[in-house]
XYZ file of C-alpha atoms in Angstrom:
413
model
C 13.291 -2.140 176.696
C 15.287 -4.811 174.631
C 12.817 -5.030 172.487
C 12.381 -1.164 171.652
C 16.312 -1.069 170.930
C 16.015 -3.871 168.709
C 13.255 -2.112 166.433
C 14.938 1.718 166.853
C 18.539 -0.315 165.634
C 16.316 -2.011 162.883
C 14.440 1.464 161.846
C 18.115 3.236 161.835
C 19.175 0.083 159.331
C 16.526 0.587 157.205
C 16.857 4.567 156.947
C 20.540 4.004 155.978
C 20.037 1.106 153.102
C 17.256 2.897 151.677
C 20.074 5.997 151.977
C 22.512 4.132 150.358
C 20.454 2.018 147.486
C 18.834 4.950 146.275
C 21.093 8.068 147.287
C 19.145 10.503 144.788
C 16.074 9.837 145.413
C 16.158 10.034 149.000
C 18.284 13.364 148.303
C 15.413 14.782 146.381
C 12.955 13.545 148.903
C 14.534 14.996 151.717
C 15.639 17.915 150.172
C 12.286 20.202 151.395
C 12.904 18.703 154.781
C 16.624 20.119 154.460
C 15.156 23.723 153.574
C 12.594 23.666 156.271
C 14.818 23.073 158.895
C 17.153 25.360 157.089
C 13.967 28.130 157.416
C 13.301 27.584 160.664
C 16.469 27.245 162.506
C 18.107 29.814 160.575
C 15.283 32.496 161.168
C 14.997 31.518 165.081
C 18.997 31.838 165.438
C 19.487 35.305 163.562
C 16.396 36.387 165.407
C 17.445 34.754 168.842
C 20.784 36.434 168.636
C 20.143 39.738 167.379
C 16.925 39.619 170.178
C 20.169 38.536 172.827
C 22.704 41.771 171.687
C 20.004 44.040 171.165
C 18.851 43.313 175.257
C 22.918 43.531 175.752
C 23.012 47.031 174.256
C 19.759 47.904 176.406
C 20.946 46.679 179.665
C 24.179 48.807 178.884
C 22.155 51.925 179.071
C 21.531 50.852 182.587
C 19.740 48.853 184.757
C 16.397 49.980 186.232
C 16.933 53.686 184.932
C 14.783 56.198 183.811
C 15.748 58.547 181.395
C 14.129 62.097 181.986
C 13.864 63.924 178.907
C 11.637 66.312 176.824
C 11.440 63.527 174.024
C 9.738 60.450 174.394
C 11.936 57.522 173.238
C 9.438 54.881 171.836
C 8.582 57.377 169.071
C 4.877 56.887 169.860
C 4.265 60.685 170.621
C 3.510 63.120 167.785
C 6.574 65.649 167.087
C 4.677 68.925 167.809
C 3.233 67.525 171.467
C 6.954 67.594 172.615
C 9.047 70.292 170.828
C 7.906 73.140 173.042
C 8.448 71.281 176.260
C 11.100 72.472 178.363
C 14.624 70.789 178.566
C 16.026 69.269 181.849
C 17.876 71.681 184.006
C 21.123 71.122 186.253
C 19.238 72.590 188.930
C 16.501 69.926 188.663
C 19.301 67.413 189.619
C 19.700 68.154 193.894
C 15.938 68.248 193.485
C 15.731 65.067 192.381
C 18.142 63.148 194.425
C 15.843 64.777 197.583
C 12.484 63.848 196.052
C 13.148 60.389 195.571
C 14.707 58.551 197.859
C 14.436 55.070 196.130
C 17.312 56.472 194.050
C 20.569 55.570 194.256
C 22.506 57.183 191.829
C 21.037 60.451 189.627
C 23.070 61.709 187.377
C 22.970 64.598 184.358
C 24.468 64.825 181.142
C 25.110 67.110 177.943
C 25.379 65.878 174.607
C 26.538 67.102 171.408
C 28.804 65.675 168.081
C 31.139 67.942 166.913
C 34.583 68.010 165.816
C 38.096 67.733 168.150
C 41.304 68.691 166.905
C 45.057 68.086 167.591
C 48.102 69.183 165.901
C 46.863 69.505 162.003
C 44.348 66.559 162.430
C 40.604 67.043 163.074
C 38.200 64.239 163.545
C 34.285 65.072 163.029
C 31.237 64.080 164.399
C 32.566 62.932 167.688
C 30.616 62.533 170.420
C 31.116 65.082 173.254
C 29.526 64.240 176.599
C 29.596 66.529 179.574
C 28.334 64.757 182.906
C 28.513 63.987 186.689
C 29.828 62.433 189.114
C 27.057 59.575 188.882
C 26.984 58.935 185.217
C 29.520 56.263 185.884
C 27.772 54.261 188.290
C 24.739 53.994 185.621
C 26.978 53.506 182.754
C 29.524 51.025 182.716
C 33.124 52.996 181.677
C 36.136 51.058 182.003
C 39.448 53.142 181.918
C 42.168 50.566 180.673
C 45.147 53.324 180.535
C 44.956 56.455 183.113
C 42.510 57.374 184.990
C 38.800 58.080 185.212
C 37.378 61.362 186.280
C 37.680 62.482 190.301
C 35.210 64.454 192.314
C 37.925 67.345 192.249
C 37.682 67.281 188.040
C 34.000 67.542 188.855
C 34.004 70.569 191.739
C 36.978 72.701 189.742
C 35.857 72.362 186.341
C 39.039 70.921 185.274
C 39.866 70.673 181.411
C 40.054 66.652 181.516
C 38.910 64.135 179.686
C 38.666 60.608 178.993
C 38.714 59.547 175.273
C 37.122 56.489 173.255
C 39.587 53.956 171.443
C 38.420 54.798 167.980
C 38.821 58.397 169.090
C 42.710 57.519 170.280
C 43.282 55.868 167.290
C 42.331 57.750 164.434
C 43.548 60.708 166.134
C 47.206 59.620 167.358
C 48.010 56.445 165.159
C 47.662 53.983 168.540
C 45.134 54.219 170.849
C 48.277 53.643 173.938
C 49.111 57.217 172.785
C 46.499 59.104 173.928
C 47.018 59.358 177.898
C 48.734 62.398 178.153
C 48.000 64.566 175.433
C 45.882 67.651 174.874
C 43.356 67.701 172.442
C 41.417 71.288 171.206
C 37.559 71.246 171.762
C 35.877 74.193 170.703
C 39.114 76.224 170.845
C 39.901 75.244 174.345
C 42.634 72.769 175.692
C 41.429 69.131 176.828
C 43.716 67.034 178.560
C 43.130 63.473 177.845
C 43.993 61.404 181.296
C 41.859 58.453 180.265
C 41.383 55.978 177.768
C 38.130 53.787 177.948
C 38.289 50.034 176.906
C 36.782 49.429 173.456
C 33.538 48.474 173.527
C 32.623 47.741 169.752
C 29.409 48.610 167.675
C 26.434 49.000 169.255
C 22.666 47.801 166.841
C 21.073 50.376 168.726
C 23.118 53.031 168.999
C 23.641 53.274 172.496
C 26.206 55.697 174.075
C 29.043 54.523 171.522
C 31.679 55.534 174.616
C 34.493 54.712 171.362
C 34.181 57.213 169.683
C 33.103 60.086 172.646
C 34.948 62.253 174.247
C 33.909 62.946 177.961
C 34.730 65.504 179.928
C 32.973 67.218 183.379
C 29.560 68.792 182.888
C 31.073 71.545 185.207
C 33.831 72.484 182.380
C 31.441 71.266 179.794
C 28.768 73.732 180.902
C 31.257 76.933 180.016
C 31.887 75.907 176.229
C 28.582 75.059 174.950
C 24.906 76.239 175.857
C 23.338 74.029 178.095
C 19.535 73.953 175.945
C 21.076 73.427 172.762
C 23.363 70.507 173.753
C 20.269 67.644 174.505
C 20.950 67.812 177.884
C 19.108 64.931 179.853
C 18.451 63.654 183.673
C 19.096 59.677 184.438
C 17.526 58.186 187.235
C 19.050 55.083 188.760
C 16.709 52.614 191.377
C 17.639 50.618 194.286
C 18.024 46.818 193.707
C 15.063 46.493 195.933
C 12.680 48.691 194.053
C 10.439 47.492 191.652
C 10.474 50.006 188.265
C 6.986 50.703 188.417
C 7.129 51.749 192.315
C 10.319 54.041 191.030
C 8.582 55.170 188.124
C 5.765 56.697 190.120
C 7.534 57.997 192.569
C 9.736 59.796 189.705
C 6.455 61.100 187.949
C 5.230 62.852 191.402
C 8.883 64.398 191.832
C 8.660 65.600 188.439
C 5.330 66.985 188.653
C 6.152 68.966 192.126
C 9.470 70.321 190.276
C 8.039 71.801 187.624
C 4.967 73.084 189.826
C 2.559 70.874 187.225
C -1.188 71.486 188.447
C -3.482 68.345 188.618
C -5.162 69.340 185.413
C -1.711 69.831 183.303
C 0.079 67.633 181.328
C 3.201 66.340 182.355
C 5.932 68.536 179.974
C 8.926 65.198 180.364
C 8.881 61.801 179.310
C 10.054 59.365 181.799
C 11.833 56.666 179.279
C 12.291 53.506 181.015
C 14.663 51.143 179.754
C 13.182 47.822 181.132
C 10.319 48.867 179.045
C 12.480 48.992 175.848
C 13.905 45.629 176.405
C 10.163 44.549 177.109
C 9.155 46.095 174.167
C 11.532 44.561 171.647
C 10.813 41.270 173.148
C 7.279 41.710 171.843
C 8.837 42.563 167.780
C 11.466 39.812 168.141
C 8.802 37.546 169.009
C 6.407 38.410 166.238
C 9.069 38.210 163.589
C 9.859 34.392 165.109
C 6.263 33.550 164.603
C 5.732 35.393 161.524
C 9.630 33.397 160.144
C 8.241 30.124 161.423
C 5.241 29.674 159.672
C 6.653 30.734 156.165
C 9.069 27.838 157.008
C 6.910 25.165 157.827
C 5.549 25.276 154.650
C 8.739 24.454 153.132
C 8.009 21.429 155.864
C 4.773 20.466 154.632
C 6.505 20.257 151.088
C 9.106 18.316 152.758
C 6.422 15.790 154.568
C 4.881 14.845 150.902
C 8.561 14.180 149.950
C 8.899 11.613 152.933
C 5.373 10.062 152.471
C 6.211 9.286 148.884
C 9.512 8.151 149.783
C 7.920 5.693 152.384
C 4.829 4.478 150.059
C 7.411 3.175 147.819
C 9.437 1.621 150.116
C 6.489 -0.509 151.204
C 5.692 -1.442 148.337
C 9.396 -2.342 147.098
C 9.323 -4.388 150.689
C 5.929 -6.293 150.683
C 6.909 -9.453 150.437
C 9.686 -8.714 153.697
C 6.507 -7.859 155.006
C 4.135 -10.588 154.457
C 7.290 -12.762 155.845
C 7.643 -11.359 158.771
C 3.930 -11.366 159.560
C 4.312 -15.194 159.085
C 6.531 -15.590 161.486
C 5.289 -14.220 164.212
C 5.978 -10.008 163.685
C 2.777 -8.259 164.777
C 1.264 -4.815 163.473
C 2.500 -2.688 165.903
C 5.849 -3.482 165.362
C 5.770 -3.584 161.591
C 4.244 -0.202 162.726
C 6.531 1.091 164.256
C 9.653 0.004 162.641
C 8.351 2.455 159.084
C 7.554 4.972 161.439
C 11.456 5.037 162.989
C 12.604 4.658 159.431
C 10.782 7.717 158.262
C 11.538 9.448 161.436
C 15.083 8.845 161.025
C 15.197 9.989 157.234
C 13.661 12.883 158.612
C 16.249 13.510 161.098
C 19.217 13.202 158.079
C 17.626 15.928 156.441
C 17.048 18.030 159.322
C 21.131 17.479 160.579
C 22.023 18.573 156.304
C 20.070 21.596 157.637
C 21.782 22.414 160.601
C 24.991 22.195 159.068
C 23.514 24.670 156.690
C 22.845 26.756 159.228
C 25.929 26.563 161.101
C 28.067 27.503 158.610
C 26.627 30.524 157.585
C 26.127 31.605 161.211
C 30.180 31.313 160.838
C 29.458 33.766 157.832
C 27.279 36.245 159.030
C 28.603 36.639 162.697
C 31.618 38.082 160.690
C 29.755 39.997 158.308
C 27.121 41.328 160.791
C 29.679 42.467 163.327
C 27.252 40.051 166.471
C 28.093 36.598 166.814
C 24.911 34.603 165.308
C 24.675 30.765 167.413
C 22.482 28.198 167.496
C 21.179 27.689 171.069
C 20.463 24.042 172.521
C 16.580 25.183 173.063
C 17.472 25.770 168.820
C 18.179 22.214 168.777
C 15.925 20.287 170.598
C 13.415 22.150 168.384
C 15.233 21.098 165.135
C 15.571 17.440 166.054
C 12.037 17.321 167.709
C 9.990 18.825 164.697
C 12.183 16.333 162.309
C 10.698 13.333 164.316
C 7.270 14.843 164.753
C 6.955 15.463 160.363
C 8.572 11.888 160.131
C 6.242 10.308 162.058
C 3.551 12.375 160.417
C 4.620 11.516 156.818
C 5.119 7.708 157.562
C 1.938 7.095 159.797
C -0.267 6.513 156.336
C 2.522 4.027 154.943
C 3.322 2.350 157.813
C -0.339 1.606 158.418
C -0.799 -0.034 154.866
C 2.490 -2.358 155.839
C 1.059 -3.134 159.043
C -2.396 -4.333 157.484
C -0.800 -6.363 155.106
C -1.870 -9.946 154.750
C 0.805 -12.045 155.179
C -0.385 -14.320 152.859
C -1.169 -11.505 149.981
C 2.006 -9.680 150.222
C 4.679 -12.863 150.276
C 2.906 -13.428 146.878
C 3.254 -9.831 145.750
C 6.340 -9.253 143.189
């Protein structure tokens, strides 16, 4: 063990004089080590994080939930196979919540942007959402000033509504302002008893609760047509339920609703959110591999550096060589101690390109609107593919300095 520290202190010594004797050339030599690791880290920490808020944004849609709609999500079904199918009903709702049991919340919802107005100020393209009384336990809505909707806004129809913070803001000056007021929606009053916690951007879109208005599908339903305002059924499972299990069960429900025959075609798409998440996995994961194999040919570039950074170092150092083999060093630790040294210059390069990396992560996440980090996994796989090209580069010189005859190379100049 002694001994090992001894030769890993020795290889570190030698990394750093070579560092310090001949600053640009190491530089240069290192230098397509420093963009490898640049390549590498930086593609698998912009990927890793946009994979991580992208799952975030999916998991916010709701947790083992089904969307029921006459469009099919995943964009993999021709336009004219779903444009005549029928929309989801409200009547389809009680139907539902009977048919499958494995449910635990089922909810339905109307959707539309248009335009709200108050006093001489109107704000476009806001998103109007009518809903009930379970959309809240499959969405997460957090009311941070009033209140939230009540089963009596819900059974009377009541004009209320809870409003988004960019809503609140652009529309009264401070977003604190807004709890009390009343708003016009399609010529009727709204009264605003709610104002939901700001949420930020969304990369997928998402609900984008900060800049919606939402009111009761029950008030909702009397301003708008129900057909023409994407109106949509959400399906909930029990912890216990596996998706699958609650996605067949759904399909059969579906099927016995509409009065399909055997022979028909089902007229809904059941979207499942666990298999978005599973399905951007799979591109995240291709663009990794695809990122990591432009970059290690920056590291192969890199690797020639360090080999012709090491061949000359043995041959600057033959005679410390042949010296050492006379008294007493054997190959394998002549052997090894090259290998550490070209391990370690390795490793220098490779930290140059973390710090890289780390800095414009700093950039970006302020730019890009996500935070951008460098995981530990990130890390480990930074530090462990310096060693690995290190060892790789030096293997050919430190096997010349390790066959060296002692004899041969004290006489070398």
């Amino acid at each position: 063990m002694r001994r090992s520290l001894e030769i890993l202190g020795t290889g570190l010594k030698m990394a750093l004089d070579e560092f310090r004797s001949n600053k640009l050339r190491t530089f240069l030599s290192l230098f397509g080590i420093t963009i490898g690791i640049f390549c590498i880290i930086g593609v698998l920490a912009t990927v890793n994080s946009l994979e991580a808020n992208v799952q975030k944004d999916i998991k916010a849609l709701g947790s083992n939930t089904i969307f029921i709609d006459k469009w099919d999500y995943s964009g993999q079904v021709p336009y004219w196979k779903l444009v005549n199918r029928p929309t989801p009903k409200f009547e389809e709702l009680s139907l539902l919540k009977k048919a499958v049991p494995e449910a635990s919340n089922v909810a339905f919802a109307l959707q539309r942007m248009d335009k709200i107005e108050f006093e001489d100020q109107k704000l476009e393209n806001v998103r109007i959402y009518g809903i009930t009384e379970d959309f809240s336990n499959i969405q997460s809505i957090s009311v941070i000033d009033g209140r939230y909707l009540q089963q009596s806004d819900f059974d009377f129809a009541s004009n209320h509504g809870v409003i988004g913070s960019k809503v609140a803001e652009e529309l009264f000056g401070r977003a604190e302002l807004a709890v009390g007021r009343i708003i016009q929606l399609y010529d009727r009053q709204v009264l605003v008893i709610g104002l939901i916690k700001k949420q930020g951007s969304s990369i997928i879109g998402g609900w984008e609760f900060d800049n919606s208005l939402i009111i009761p599908y029950s008030f909702m339903k009397t301003l708008v047509r129900e057909e023409s305002s994407q109106p949509v059924l959400m399906l909930q499972g029990k912890e216990n339920i596996p998706m699958a299990a609650l996605r067949d069960e759904t399909m059969g429900a579906m099927r016995s609703i509409r009065k399909l025959k055997p022979q028909q075609l089902e007229n809904f798409s059941l979207n499942d959110v666990d298999a978005f998440g599973e399905f951007a996995s799979g591109i995240f994961a291709g663009i990794n591999m695809g990122g990591f194999f432009i970059a290690v040919l920056s590291l192969v570039v890199g690797m020639f550096g360090v080999a012709n950074i090491m061949f000359v170092t043995v041959r600057e150092r033959t005679s410390q060589i042949g010296l050492k083999k006379a008294i007493g060093a054997k190959k394998g630790t002549i052997l090894l101690e090259f290998l550490m040294e070209s391990a370690f210059l390795c490793i220098m390069g490779g930290m140059i390109g973390l710090l890289l990396v780390f800095i414009l992560t700093q950039v970006f996440s302020k730019l890009l609107g996500f935070p951008i980090f460098i995981s530990v996994d990130i890390m480990v796989i930074a530090v462990s593919i310096c060693i690995v090209v290190g060892i790789l580069a030096g293997i050919i010189p430190a096997s010349i300095a390790a066959k060296m005859d002692p004899v041969v190379a004290i006489r070398s100049k």
